[in-house]
Every structure is written in C-alpha cells, then in structure tokens.
Amino acid sequence: MALLFLSMLVFQGWTQSSGHRIQGKVEEKGAQALPGATVILARPNVATGRGVITDNEGNFIIRNIPPGKYILRISFIGYHTLQKTVEIRNAAINLGTLLLKVSSEKLKEVQVVGKTPPVEIKGDTASFNSLAYKTNPDANAQDLVSKLPGVSVENGQVKVAGEEVKQVLVDGKPFFGNDPKAAMQNLPAEIISKIQVFDQQSEQSRFTGFDDGNTTKTINFVTK
C-alpha cells in the first residue's frame, strides 16, 4: 500500500521502538474511496502531530505510536473535517471505514475537469492536478498550493501537515535557490500542470542508496 508520509514531525514520547500503529479507510458517505485525504494524529491540545495522506484506495496507516490518547483529524477539500478521539492501547488498531460528509460550500473551490482525479498517489509522491483547484487569473503558485488538502500558508511560509516546505523545484530543477517563498510567489499558477509533494532524501542517501533518515519536504511544480 503506497502511503505518503506528509509529516516527519516527532514530538516528545514518539519513538521508533513503540511499535503501535493505527489504520483505517476514508470514504465519502456513499462508499466512494477518498484518495489524497489528509490524516493527522496529534496529542490533545497539541497543534502538531504525525500526518499521512490516504492512498488510491482511501487507506492510511500511521506507525510507531506510543500508547495514549490522541485526536485524529481527517480532512479533504470539499468535505467537512472529521475529528475523533482515539486511545492507543493495543499494538494495532483498525478504525475501519471513516466517512466524510460533502460540504457544498467548500465544493465551490474545486472544479474537477472530466475524469481526471484531483490527486494521485505513486510511491511516496502525491501528485495534485492543478485543473481541479480554482484560482484567479493572476494567481501564483503559492495561491494554488494553498487550495491543496493538508497545506497551509501563513506569512508566505508553506506547510504540509504542519511541516515546512524547504525546497521548491520546477520540472525537477531548483528554482530561486533555497527560497521557497520567492519561488512560489514568482511562478504563475496558469503554467502549472501538476503539483508533486514528497520527502526528498539527502544527497548522501541518494548517492549511497542507504536511507539515513534525513529528508527535505519538497514541492515540485510540473509545467504545462
């Protein structure tokens, strides 16, 4: 099952040795799977947590969770956010099917063209179709990404599931050096075909083929 880990944030008490996990499936009320939904698990009264997005069948799994009480939040553009309290006691918890209700007000922000899905998951990359998200004619890349599920923009800083985007690429190449804010504010939304979100491995990992655990939250804009 291909899952994209949107957040590598680990707050106190989250360790790789805990071994607990939680999983489930996200669907629209009416049994239609919702790929690309954002799922965030956080301690009560804590803003950040661990986030993933659902795969092409709407499934998700979050691993290595210490026992305790958590708030699970599931969101997707065009739907009401689902929030519930869960308690991790056993090594594995399956929440089964979780249903999101359509928000007619939010649906105005999404325009799905033809049968092209708003998001596709391939390996560790989430690829968003720009045509599915309505923007003004003079919009830039930052305006576009602010429409994506799980993405927030504050004072020009872009975060995906609470983790700051550190690198922006255009067609796989660096754009505006190490300044994601300048890159997104200077790239017109109208020339963007897809927005790919992923955790890029360190240069050492890519060179040696050994995963050292160091990643950089990255957005790659694929142009038309």
Short mmCIF file of C-alpha atoms in Angstrom, two decimals:
data_model
loop_
_atom_site.label_atom_id
_atom_site.label_comp_id
_atom_site.label_asym_id
_atom_site.label_seq_id
_atom_site.Cartn_x
_atom_site.Cartn_y
_atom_site.Cartn_z
CA MET A 1 0.00 0.00 0.00
CA ALA A 2 1.57 3.22 -1.16
CA LEU A 3 1.45 5.88 1.51
CA LEU A 4 2.92 9.36 1.57
CA PHE A 5 4.18 10.44 4.97
CA LEU A 6 3.47 14.13 4.90
CA SER A 7 4.99 14.85 8.27
CA MET A 8 8.14 13.54 9.86
CA LEU A 9 7.43 15.58 12.99
CA VAL A 10 8.10 13.64 16.16
CA PHE A 11 7.08 15.24 19.46
CA GLN A 12 8.12 14.07 22.90
CA GLY A 13 7.24 10.43 23.53
CA TRP A 14 7.08 9.37 19.86
CA THR A 15 9.81 6.81 19.34
CA GLN A 16 10.61 4.30 16.66
CA SER A 17 10.56 1.46 19.19
CA SER A 18 6.95 1.84 20.35
CA GLY A 19 5.57 -0.38 17.62
CA HIS A 20 1.90 0.67 17.88
CA ARG A 21 0.01 1.57 14.73
CA ILE A 22 -3.38 2.83 13.66
CA GLN A 23 -5.06 2.33 10.30
CA GLY A 24 -8.34 2.83 8.53
CA LYS A 25 -10.07 3.73 5.29
CA VAL A 26 -11.56 7.09 4.33
CA GLU A 27 -14.64 7.22 2.14
CA GLU A 28 -17.29 9.67 1.07
CA LYS A 29 -20.66 8.89 2.53
CA GLY A 30 -21.93 6.55 -0.16
CA ALA A 31 -18.94 4.16 -0.23
CA GLN A 32 -16.63 6.09 -2.60
CA ALA A 33 -12.97 5.97 -1.53
CA LEU A 34 -11.19 9.30 -1.00
CA PRO A 35 -7.54 9.17 -2.12
CA GLY A 36 -5.42 12.11 -1.03
CA ALA A 37 -7.30 12.86 2.20
CA THR A 38 -5.11 14.27 4.97
CA VAL A 39 -4.96 12.25 8.20
CA ILE A 40 -3.25 13.80 11.24
CA LEU A 41 -2.81 12.16 14.64
CA ALA A 42 -1.87 14.50 17.50
CA ARG A 43 -1.87 14.64 21.26
CA PRO A 44 -4.80 16.62 22.74
CA ASN A 45 -4.10 20.37 22.83
CA VAL A 46 -1.01 19.94 20.64
CA ALA A 47 -1.04 21.65 17.24
CA THR A 48 1.48 19.39 15.50
CA GLY A 49 1.38 15.65 15.04
CA ARG A 50 2.14 12.91 12.59
CA GLY A 51 0.39 13.10 9.24
CA VAL A 52 -0.16 10.91 6.21
CA ILE A 53 -2.46 11.04 3.22
CA THR A 54 -4.65 8.23 2.03
CA ASP A 55 -3.59 6.06 -0.90
CA ASN A 56 -5.52 5.45 -4.12
CA GLU A 57 -7.99 3.18 -2.27
CA GLY A 58 -8.51 5.62 0.60
CA ASN A 59 -6.41 3.58 3.05
CA PHE A 60 -3.99 5.00 5.60
CA ILE A 61 -1.67 3.69 8.30
CA ILE A 62 0.39 5.55 10.92
CA ARG A 63 3.12 3.53 12.62
CA ASN A 64 5.32 3.78 15.71
CA ILE A 65 2.80 5.44 18.03
CA PRO A 66 3.27 5.40 21.82
CA PRO A 67 0.22 4.37 23.91
CA GLY A 68 -2.08 7.17 24.99
CA LYS A 69 -4.97 9.39 23.96
CA TYR A 70 -4.92 11.24 20.63
CA ILE A 71 -7.05 13.40 18.38
CA LEU A 72 -7.46 12.06 14.85
CA ARG A 73 -8.32 14.68 12.21
CA ILE A 74 -9.24 13.77 8.65
CA SER A 75 -9.73 16.49 6.04
CA PHE A 76 -10.22 16.78 2.31
CA ILE A 77 -11.13 19.81 0.26
CA GLY A 78 -14.86 19.86 -0.43
CA TYR A 79 -15.68 17.85 2.71
CA HIS A 80 -16.30 18.54 6.37
CA THR A 81 -13.32 17.71 8.59
CA LEU A 82 -13.81 14.60 10.72
CA GLN A 83 -12.33 14.71 14.21
CA LYS A 84 -12.43 11.98 16.81
CA THR A 85 -10.65 10.94 19.98
CA VAL A 86 -8.80 7.63 19.89
CA GLU A 87 -6.91 5.77 22.60
CA ILE A 88 -3.93 3.64 21.65
CA ARG A 89 -3.64 0.61 23.90
CA ASN A 90 -3.06 -2.35 21.64
CA ALA A 91 -0.20 -2.76 19.20
CA ALA A 92 -2.55 -2.39 16.23
CA ILE A 93 -5.85 -0.55 15.89
CA ASN A 94 -8.06 -0.70 12.81
CA LEU A 95 -10.67 2.06 12.75
CA GLY A 96 -12.43 0.53 9.78
CA THR A 97 -14.21 2.86 7.36
CA LEU A 98 -14.40 6.55 8.25
CA LEU A 99 -16.94 8.64 6.34
CA LEU A 100 -16.58 12.28 5.33
CA LYS A 101 -19.61 14.40 4.50
CA VAL A 102 -19.64 16.66 1.47
CA SER A 103 -19.57 20.39 2.15
CA SER A 104 -21.47 22.16 -0.63
CA GLU A 105 -19.81 25.44 0.34
CA LYS A 106 -16.30 24.05 0.01
CA LEU A 107 -17.09 22.24 -3.23
CA LYS A 108 -17.23 25.62 -4.95
CA GLU A 109 -13.45 25.76 -4.55
CA VAL A 110 -12.92 22.56 -6.56
CA GLN A 111 -13.53 22.11 -10.25
CA VAL A 112 -12.80 18.59 -11.42
CA VAL A 113 -12.29 18.53 -15.18
CA GLY A 114 -13.52 15.41 -16.96
CA LYS A 115 -12.44 12.21 -15.21
CA THR A 116 -9.03 13.47 -14.10
CA PRO A 117 -8.70 12.81 -10.35
CA PRO A 118 -7.67 15.75 -8.13
CA VAL A 119 -4.81 13.70 -6.66
CA GLU A 120 -2.87 10.55 -7.46
CA ILE A 121 -0.53 8.66 -5.14
CA LYS A 122 2.53 6.98 -6.65
CA GLY A 123 5.04 5.57 -4.21
CA ASP A 124 5.94 8.33 -1.76
CA THR A 125 4.70 11.15 -4.01
CA ALA A 126 1.31 12.85 -4.02
CA SER A 127 0.57 14.43 -7.40
CA PHE A 128 -2.19 17.06 -7.49
CA ASN A 129 -3.91 18.06 -10.73
CA SER A 130 -3.87 21.87 -10.93
CA LEU A 131 -7.06 21.96 -13.03
CA ALA A 132 -9.02 20.60 -10.07
CA TYR A 133 -8.40 23.73 -7.98
CA LYS A 134 -9.93 27.07 -8.89
CA THR A 135 -7.68 30.14 -8.76
CA ASN A 136 -7.86 33.72 -10.04
CA PRO A 137 -6.31 34.52 -13.46
CA ASP A 138 -3.40 36.39 -11.83
CA ALA A 139 -2.74 33.72 -9.18
CA ASN A 140 0.75 32.49 -8.41
CA ALA A 141 1.98 29.07 -7.28
CA GLN A 142 1.51 29.97 -3.63
CA ASP A 143 -2.16 30.78 -4.23
CA LEU A 144 -2.56 27.41 -5.93
CA VAL A 145 -0.91 25.28 -3.25
CA SER A 146 -2.99 27.00 -0.56
CA LYS A 147 -6.01 25.21 -2.09
CA LEU A 148 -4.50 21.74 -1.64
CA PRO A 149 -5.70 19.47 1.18
CA GLY A 150 -3.30 19.37 4.11
CA VAL A 151 -1.46 22.53 3.01
CA SER A 152 -1.40 25.78 4.97
CA VAL A 153 0.17 29.13 4.08
CA GLU A 154 0.97 31.74 6.73
CA ASN A 155 3.12 34.81 6.11
CA GLY A 156 4.43 33.21 2.96
CA GLN A 157 5.53 30.05 4.78
CA VAL A 158 4.06 26.89 3.27
CA LYS A 159 3.49 23.85 5.46
CA VAL A 160 2.29 20.37 4.57
CA ALA A 161 0.61 18.63 7.52
CA GLY A 162 2.46 21.02 9.80
CA GLU A 163 5.92 20.51 8.26
CA GLU A 164 7.56 23.44 6.49
CA VAL A 165 8.37 23.10 2.79
CA LYS A 166 12.12 23.66 2.50
CA GLN A 167 12.63 23.10 -1.22
CA VAL A 168 10.79 24.09 -4.40
CA LEU A 169 11.55 22.55 -7.78
CA VAL A 170 10.20 23.35 -11.24
CA ASP A 171 10.22 20.35 -13.57
CA GLY A 172 12.64 18.68 -11.16
CA LYS A 173 15.16 21.53 -11.07
CA PRO A 174 15.86 24.06 -8.27
CA PHE A 175 14.01 27.36 -8.63
CA PHE A 176 15.04 30.56 -6.79
CA GLY A 177 17.75 28.71 -4.85
CA ASN A 178 16.80 27.95 -1.25
CA ASP A 179 13.94 30.45 -1.02
CA PRO A 180 10.62 28.55 -1.34
CA LYS A 181 8.62 31.72 -0.63
CA ALA A 182 10.19 33.67 -3.52
CA ALA A 183 9.90 30.67 -5.81
CA MET A 184 6.17 30.23 -5.29
CA GLN A 185 5.39 33.93 -5.43
CA ASN A 186 7.18 34.33 -8.77
CA LEU A 187 5.74 31.30 -10.56
CA PRO A 188 2.38 31.90 -12.32
CA ALA A 189 -0.27 29.32 -11.44
CA GLU A 190 -1.52 29.24 -15.03
CA ILE A 191 1.63 27.48 -16.29
CA ILE A 192 1.42 24.68 -13.70
CA SER A 193 0.06 21.28 -14.69
CA LYS A 194 0.76 19.24 -11.55
CA ILE A 195 1.98 19.82 -8.01
CA GLN A 196 4.03 16.96 -6.59
CA VAL A 197 4.65 16.74 -2.84
CA PHE A 198 7.24 14.39 -1.38
CA ASP A 199 10.08 13.98 1.11
CA GLN A 200 13.36 14.16 -0.78
CA GLN A 201 16.18 12.06 0.63
CA SER A 202 19.53 13.59 1.50
CA GLU A 203 22.30 13.68 -1.11
CA GLN A 204 24.16 11.01 0.82
CA SER A 205 21.14 8.69 0.77
CA ARG A 206 20.66 9.19 -2.96
CA PHE A 207 24.37 8.60 -3.61
CA THR A 208 24.81 5.51 -1.43
CA GLY A 209 21.32 4.04 -1.70
CA PHE A 210 21.21 3.84 2.10
CA ASP A 211 18.39 5.69 3.85
CA ASP A 212 19.92 7.85 6.60
CA GLY A 213 16.51 9.16 7.68
CA ASN A 214 17.22 12.75 6.64
CA THR A 215 14.61 14.19 4.29
CA THR A 216 13.52 17.58 2.98
CA LYS A 217 9.86 18.43 2.43
CA THR A 218 9.72 19.28 -1.26
CA ILE A 219 7.21 20.59 -3.79
CA ASN A 220 7.87 20.04 -7.48
CA PHE A 221 5.81 22.04 -9.97
CA VAL A 222 5.35 20.30 -13.31
CA THR A 223 4.69 22.87 -16.02
CA LYS A 224 2.35 22.54 -18.99
#
